[in-house]
XYZ file of C-alpha atoms in Angstrom:
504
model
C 50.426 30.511 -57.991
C 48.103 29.765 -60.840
C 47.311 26.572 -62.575
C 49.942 24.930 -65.580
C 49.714 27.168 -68.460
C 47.425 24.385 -71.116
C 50.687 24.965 -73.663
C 52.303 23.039 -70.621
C 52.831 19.243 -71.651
C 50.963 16.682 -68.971
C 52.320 13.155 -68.259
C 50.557 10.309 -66.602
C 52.319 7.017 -65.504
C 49.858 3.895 -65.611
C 47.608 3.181 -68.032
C 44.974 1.475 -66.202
C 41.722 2.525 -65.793
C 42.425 5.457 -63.219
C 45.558 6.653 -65.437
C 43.244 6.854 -68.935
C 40.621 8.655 -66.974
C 43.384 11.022 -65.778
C 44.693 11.294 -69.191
C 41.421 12.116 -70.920
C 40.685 14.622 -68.180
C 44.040 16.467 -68.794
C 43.440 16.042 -72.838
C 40.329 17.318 -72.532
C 41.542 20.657 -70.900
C 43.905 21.047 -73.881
C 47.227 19.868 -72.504
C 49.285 17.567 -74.955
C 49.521 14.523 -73.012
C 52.043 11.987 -72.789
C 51.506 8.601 -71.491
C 53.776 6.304 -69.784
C 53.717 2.193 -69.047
C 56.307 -0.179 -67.732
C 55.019 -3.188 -69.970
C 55.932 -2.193 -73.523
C 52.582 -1.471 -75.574
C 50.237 -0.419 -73.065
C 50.828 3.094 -73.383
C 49.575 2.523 -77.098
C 46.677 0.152 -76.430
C 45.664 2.990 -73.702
C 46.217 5.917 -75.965
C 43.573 4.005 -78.416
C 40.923 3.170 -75.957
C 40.936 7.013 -75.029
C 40.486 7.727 -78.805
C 37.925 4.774 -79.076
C 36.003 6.924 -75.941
C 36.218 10.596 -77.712
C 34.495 8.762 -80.501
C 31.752 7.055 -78.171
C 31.567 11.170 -77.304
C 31.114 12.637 -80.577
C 28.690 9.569 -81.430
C 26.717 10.853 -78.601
C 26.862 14.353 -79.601
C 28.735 15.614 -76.599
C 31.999 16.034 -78.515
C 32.459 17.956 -81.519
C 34.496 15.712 -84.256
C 36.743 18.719 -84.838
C 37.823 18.682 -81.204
C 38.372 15.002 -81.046
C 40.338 14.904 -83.897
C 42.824 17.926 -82.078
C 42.695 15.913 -78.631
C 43.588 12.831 -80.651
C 46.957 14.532 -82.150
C 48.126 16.044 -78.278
C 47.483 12.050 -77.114
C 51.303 10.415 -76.965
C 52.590 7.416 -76.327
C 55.820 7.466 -74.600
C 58.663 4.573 -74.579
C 60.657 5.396 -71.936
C 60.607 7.457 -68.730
C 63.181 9.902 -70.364
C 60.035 11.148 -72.921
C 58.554 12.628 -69.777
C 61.645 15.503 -69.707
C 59.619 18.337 -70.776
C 56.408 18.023 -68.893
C 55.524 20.344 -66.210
C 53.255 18.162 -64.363
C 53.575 14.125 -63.968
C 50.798 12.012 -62.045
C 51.105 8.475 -61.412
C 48.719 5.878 -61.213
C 50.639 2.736 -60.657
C 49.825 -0.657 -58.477
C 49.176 0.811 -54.577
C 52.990 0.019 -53.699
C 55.345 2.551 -51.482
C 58.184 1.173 -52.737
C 57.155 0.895 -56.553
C 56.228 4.506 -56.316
C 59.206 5.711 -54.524
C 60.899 4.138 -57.117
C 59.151 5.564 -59.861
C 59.418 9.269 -58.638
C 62.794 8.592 -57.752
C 64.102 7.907 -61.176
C 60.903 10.710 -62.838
C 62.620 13.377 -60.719
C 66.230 12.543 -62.616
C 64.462 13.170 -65.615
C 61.947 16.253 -65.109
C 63.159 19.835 -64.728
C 63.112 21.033 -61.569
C 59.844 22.952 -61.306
C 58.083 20.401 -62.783
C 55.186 19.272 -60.500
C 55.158 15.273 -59.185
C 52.030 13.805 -58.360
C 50.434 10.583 -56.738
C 46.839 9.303 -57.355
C 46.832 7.299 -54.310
C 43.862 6.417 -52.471
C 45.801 4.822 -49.343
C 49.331 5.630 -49.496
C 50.566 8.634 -46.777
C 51.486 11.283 -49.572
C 54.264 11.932 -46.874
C 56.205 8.610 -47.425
C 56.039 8.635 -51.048
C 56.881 12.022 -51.005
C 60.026 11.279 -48.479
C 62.017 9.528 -51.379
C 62.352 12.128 -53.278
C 65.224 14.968 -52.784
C 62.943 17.782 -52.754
C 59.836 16.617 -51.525
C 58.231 20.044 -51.890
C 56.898 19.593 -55.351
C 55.193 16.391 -54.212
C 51.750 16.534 -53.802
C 48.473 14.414 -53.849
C 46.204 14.406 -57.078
C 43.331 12.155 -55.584
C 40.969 11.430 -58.597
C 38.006 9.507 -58.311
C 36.374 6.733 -60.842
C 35.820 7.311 -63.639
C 37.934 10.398 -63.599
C 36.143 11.871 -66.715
C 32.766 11.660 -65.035
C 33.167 12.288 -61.398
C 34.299 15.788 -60.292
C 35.854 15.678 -57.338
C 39.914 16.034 -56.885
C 41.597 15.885 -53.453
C 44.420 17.753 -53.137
C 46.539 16.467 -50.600
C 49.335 18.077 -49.016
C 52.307 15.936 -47.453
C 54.517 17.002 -44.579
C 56.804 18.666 -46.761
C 54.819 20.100 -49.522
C 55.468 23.423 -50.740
C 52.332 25.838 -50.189
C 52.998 26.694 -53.875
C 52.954 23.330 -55.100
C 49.774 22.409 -53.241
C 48.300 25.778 -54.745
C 49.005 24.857 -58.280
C 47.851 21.619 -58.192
C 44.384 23.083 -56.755
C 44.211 25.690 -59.519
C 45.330 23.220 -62.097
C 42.574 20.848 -60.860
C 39.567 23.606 -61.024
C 41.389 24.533 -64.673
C 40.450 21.333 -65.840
C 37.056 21.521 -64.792
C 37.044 19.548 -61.626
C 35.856 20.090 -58.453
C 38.922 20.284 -55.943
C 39.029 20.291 -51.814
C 42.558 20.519 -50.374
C 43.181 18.430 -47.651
C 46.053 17.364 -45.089
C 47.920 13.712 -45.910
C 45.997 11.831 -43.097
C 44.494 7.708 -43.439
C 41.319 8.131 -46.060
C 41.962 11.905 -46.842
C 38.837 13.362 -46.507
C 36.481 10.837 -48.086
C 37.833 7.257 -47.278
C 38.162 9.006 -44.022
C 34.624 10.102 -43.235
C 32.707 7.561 -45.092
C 34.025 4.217 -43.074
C 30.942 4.755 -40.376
C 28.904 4.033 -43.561
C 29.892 1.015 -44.224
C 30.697 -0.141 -40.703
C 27.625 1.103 -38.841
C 25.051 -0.964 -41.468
C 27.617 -4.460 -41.166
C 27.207 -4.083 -37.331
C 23.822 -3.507 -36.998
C 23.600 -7.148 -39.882
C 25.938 -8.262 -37.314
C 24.129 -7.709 -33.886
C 20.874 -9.757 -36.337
C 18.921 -6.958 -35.460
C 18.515 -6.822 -39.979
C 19.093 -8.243 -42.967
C 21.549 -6.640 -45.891
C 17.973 -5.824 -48.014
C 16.325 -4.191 -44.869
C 19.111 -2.253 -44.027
C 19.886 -0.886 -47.578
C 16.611 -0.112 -47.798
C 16.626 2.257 -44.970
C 19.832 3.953 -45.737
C 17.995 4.353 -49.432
C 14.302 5.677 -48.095
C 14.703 6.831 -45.234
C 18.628 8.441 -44.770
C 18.534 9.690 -48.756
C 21.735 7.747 -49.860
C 21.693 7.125 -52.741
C 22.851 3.150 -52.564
C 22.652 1.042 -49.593
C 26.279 0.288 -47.770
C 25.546 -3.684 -48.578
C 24.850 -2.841 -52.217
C 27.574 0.054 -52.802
C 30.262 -2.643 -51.025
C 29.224 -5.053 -53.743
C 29.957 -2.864 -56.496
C 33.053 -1.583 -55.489
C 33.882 -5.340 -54.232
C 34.219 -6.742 -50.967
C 37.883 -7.066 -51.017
C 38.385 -3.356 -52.677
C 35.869 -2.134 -49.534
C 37.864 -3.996 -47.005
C 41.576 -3.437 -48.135
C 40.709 0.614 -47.688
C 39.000 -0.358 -44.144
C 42.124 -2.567 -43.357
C 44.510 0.421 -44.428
C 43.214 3.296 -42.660
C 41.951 1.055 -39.683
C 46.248 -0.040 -39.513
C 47.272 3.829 -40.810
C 45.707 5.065 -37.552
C 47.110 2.187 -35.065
C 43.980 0.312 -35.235
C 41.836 3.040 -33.526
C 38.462 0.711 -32.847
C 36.759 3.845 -34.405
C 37.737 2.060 -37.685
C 37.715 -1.565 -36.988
C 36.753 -4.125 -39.800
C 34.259 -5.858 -39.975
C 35.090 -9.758 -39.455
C 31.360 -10.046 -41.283
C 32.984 -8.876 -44.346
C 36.190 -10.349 -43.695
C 34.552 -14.040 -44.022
C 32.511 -12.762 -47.460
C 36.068 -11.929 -49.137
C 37.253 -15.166 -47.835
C 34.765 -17.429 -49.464
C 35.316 -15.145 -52.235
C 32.409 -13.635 -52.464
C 33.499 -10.559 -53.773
C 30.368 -8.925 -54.968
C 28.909 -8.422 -58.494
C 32.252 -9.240 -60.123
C 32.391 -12.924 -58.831
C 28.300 -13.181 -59.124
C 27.861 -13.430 -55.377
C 28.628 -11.227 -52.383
C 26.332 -9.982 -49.902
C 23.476 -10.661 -52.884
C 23.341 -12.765 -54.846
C 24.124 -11.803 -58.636
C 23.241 -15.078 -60.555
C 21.171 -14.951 -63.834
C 17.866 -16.188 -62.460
C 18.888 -15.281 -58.405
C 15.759 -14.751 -56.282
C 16.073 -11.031 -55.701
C 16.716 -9.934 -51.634
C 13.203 -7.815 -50.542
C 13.595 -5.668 -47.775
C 11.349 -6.441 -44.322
C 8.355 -4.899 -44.815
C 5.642 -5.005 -42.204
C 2.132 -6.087 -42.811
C -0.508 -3.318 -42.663
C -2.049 -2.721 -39.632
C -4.538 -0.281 -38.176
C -3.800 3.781 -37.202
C -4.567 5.027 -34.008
C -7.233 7.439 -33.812
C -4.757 9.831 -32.116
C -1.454 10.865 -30.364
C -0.256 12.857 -28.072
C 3.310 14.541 -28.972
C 5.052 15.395 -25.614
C 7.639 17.690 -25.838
C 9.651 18.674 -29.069
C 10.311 16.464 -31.622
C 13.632 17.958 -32.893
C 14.479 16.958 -36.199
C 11.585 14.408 -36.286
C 8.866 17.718 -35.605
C 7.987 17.310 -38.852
C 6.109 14.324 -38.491
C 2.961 16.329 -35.862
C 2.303 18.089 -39.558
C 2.519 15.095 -41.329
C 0.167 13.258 -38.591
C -2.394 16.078 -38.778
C -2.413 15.417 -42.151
C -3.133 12.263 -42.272
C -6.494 12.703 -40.260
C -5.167 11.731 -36.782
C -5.956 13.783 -33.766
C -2.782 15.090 -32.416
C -2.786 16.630 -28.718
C 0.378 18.550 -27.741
C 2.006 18.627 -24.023
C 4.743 20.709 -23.577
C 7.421 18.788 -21.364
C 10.848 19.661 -19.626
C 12.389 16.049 -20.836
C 10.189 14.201 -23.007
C 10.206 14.146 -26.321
C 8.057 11.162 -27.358
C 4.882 10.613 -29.231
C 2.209 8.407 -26.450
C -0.040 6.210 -28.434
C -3.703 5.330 -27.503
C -2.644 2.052 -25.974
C 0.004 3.951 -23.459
C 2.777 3.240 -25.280
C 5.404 5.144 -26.883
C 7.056 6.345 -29.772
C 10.435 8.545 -29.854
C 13.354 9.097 -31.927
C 16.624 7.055 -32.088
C 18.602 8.448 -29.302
C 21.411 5.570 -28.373
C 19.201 3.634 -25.814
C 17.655 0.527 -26.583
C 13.482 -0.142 -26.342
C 14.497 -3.136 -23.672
C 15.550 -0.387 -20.643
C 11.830 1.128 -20.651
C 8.182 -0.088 -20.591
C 6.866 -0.488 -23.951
C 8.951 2.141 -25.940
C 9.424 1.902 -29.932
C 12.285 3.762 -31.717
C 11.846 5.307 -35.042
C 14.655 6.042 -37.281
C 16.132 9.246 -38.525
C 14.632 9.921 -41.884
C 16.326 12.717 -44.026
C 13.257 14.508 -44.792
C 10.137 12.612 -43.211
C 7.765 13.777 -45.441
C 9.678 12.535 -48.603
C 11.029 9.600 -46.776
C 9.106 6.111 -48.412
C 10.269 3.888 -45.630
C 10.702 4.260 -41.650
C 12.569 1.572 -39.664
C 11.325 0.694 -36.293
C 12.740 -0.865 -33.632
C 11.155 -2.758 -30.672
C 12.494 -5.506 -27.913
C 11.092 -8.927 -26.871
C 8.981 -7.087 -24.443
C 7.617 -4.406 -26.189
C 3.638 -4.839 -26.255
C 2.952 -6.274 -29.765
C -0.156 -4.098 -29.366
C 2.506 -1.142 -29.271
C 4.202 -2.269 -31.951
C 1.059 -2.710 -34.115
C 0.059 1.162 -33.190
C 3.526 2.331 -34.125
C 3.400 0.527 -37.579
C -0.414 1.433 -38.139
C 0.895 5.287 -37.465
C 3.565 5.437 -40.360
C 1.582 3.382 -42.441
C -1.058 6.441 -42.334
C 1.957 8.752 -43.386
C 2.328 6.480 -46.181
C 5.892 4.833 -45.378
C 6.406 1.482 -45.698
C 7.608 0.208 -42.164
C 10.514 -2.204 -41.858
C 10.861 -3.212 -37.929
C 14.377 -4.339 -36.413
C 15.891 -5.327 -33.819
C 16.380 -3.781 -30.594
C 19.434 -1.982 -32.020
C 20.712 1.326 -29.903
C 20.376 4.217 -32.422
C 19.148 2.351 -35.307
C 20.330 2.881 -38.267
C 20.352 5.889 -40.057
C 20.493 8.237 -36.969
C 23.697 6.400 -35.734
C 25.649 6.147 -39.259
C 25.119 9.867 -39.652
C 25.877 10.490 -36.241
C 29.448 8.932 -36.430
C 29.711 10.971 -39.685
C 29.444 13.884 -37.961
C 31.714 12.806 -35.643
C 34.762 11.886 -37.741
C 33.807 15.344 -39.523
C 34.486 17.573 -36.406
C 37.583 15.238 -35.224
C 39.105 15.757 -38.815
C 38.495 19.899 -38.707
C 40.039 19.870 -35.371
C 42.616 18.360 -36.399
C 43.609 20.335 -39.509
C 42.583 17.885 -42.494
C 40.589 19.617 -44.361
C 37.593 22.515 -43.792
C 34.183 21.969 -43.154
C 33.263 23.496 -46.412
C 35.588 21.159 -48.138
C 34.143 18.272 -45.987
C 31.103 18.545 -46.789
C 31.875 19.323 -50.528
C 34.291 16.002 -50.873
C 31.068 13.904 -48.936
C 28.642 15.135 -51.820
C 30.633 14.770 -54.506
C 32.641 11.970 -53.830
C 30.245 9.109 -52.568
C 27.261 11.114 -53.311
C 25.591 11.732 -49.770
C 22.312 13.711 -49.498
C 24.184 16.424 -47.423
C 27.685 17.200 -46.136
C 28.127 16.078 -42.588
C 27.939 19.488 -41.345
C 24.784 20.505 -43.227
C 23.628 17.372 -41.384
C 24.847 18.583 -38.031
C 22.640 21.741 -38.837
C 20.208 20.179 -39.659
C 19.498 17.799 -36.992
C 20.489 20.577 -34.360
C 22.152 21.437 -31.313
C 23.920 17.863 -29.738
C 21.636 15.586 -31.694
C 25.170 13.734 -32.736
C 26.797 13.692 -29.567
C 24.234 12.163 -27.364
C 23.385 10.000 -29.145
C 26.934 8.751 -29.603
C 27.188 9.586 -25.864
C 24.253 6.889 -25.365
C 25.898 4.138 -27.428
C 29.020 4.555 -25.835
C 27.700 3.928 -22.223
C 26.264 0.720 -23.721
C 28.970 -0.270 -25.998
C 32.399 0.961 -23.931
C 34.982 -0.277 -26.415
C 35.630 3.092 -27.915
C 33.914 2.995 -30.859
C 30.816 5.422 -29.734
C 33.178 7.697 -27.645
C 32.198 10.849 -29.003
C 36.006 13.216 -29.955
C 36.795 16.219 -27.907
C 35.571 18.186 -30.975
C 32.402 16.635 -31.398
C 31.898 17.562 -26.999
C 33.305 20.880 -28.010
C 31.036 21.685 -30.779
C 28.117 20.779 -28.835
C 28.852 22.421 -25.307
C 30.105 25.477 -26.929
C 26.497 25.704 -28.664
C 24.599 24.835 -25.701
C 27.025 27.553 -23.772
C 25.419 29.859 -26.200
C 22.165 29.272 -25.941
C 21.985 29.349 -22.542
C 23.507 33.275 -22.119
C 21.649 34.375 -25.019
């Protein structure tokens, strides 16, 4: 099955901000494009603030005037549903309401012939139950485009219980037609990306929550350290607190409250005071003209050691006995069965965030996962109440000599970075295993969609065999709830490697 023919005629239903985007997108492919709103005289104020937007193009010189001018006279407002008879493919983009949508598609597949292809841009509806209203259910399928649809290129193409192969197929190749980047996906809570990404948001509110950071600090280490390209604190403020939370609260209910997605009651107080981020002027920063700006902990300099020993490997961290050497500290290398720590002059040590906490051993120091720890600007540290300060003061003298700024925490199991990615990882295997989507596509959505350094699975190469699951593993046996519990998959994935490597 191949994607709409561009002689086909395209209708979308809302004419909100996701439903122009849509619009333009399909305009922009060539498909005369009808548009569609319940309260009389949006369609046309829509249909003129897409024309007002091929102008800001041409102004720019990304559009040529000639090709506006044709995508202007394909653009049509439509009065009534019935308008819609002819087109081959209808999205919607109406209020997130099952029953307004069932009742649009409902009355749309009255009206449409019966090959024509229905759509939903929902971002937390089950595709399925829309889908279930309608007689044939087959042609249903998810069109999941993300804001601003004209900029951003990822579509996820989401396939309900019932819907056809071929349906779920041309949607794909209709998507890629228009110049977007699609990933088909199962109808599951989140699809693919509000799936995968809630460890990002909920991993940096607990560690604010345990007081082991502040919103700046911990932004700043996702930022400098992980490679993301905003801070969870900072993104969540954009998008708004109550947008963040209502797609927490939805897939956290869609999944019968699984404590793998629990909200946070952190964020739950913020949208109650109405804080709602930079739209209201105030949410976890403050947005005011004038506002003292929030500065990440950074620690004051302090003197390198002379040298280190590195015991055992490193794993992903090995990077940083280079980077040491470098910086004109003697390194001496041990080999060891178990340890895989860096000893400082003093006696103490240094090792990578692994799901314990500093307080269950003499004078130990985590370090934080950095995404490349020679780029990396910033490395968190994190040390108990009984950690020698002299430790400490080696540890932060040591990074300093790499050239990081050092921002130290509290004693918080995995940190930061190393545990977000690690639950990552972890809701990527679980969502393979269970047929959602493939890792390519995973990985693909994860880039594209909220713009993460790597796919989850890159990262799971990356940080090699089991890095993800004990560490999870760790956190669990100190946090038994549920939420650390590494999935079957995730145990899978990392025995079946190990298996490997032991026989070969």
């Amino acid at each position: 099955m191949t994607a709409l023919d561009v002689s086909s005629p395209v209708a979308v239903v809302g004419t909100g901000t996701m439903g122009q985007g849509i619009a333009q997108v399909a305009l922009m492919a060539g498909h005369r494009v009808r548009l569609y709103d319940a309260v009389p005289g949006r369609a046309q104020e829509a249909a003129e603030a897409i024309g007002a937007r091929l102008d800001r193009l041409v102004a720019k010189g990304r559009l040529d005037a000639g090709d506006r001018d044709a995508a202007r006279a394909r653009l049509l407002p439509a009065g009534s549903l019935a308008d819609l008879a002819d087109c081959a493919l209808v999205v919607e983009a109406v209020l997130e309401r099952l029953d307004a949508k069932q009742a649009l598609f409902r009355d749309l597949e009255e009206i449409v012939s019966d090959d024509c292809l229905l759509a939903t841009n929902t971002s937390s509806l089950s595709v399925t139950a829309i889908g279930g209203a309608l007689a044939d259910p087959g042609r249903f399928v998810g069109l999941h485009f993300f804001n601003p649809a004209p900029l951003l290129p990822l579509v996820e193409v989401v396939s309900g219980f019932a819907t056809d192969v071929t349906s779920a197929t041309r949607a794909y190749e209709t998507a890629r037609a228009w110049g977007k980047t699609p990933v088909a996906c199962a109808d599951t809570p989140g699809f693919i990306v509000n799936r995968i990404a809630r460890p990002f948001y909920a991993e940096a509110f607990a560690v604010y929550e345990s007081q082991a950071a502040e919103p700046a600090t911990i932004d700043a280490v996702l930022r400098e350290s992980g490679g993301f390209r905003m801070g969870a604190f900072e993104l969540t403020d954009l998008i708004g607190q109550d947008v963040n939370e209502s797609v927490t609260h939805s897939v956290w209910q869609s999944f019968f409250q699984d404590v793998r997605f629990t909200p946070s009651l952190a964020q739950r107080r913020l949208v109650e005071s109405g804080r709602l981020g930079r739209k209201s002027g105030h949410g976890w920063f403050d947005y005011a003209e004038g506002a003292e700006r929030s500065e990440p902990h950074t620690a004051e300099r302090e003197q390198p050691p002379a040298r280190v020993t590195v015991e055992g490997d490193l794993g992903p961290a090995a990077e940083l006995v280079t980077l040491i050497r470098e910086a004109g500290i003697q390194v001496h290398e041990e080999e060891e069965d178990h340890g895989t720590r860096l000893v400082l002059p003093g006696g103490g040590q240094l090792a990578l965030a692994d799901g314990q906490t500093s307080v269950e051993f003499r004078d130990v120091v985590y370090f934080d996962l950095a995404l490349d720890y020679r780029k990396a600007t910033r490395i968190a540290l994190s040390a108990s109440q009984d950690t020698a300060q002299g430790t400490l003061a080696e540890a932060i003298g040591l990074f300093q000599a790499l050239g990081k700024d050092v921002s130290v925490i509290g004693d918080a199991p995995g940190m930061i970075v190393a545990r977000t990615v690690a639950r990552i990882i972890d809701l990527a295997h679980d969502a393979v295993a269970k047929g959602v989507a493939t890792e390519e596509d995973i990985d693909t959505a994860m880039r594209l969609g909220v713009n993460y350094p790597l796919g989850p699975f890159e990262w799971s190469r990356r940080l090699g065999r089991g890095f993800a699951y004990d560490l999870l593993d760790d956190l669990h046996l100190r946090e038994p709830s549920g939420r650390y519990a590494p999935s079957l998959a995730l145990y899978r994935h990392a025995y079946a490697t190990d298996k490997r490597e032991a026989t070969s």
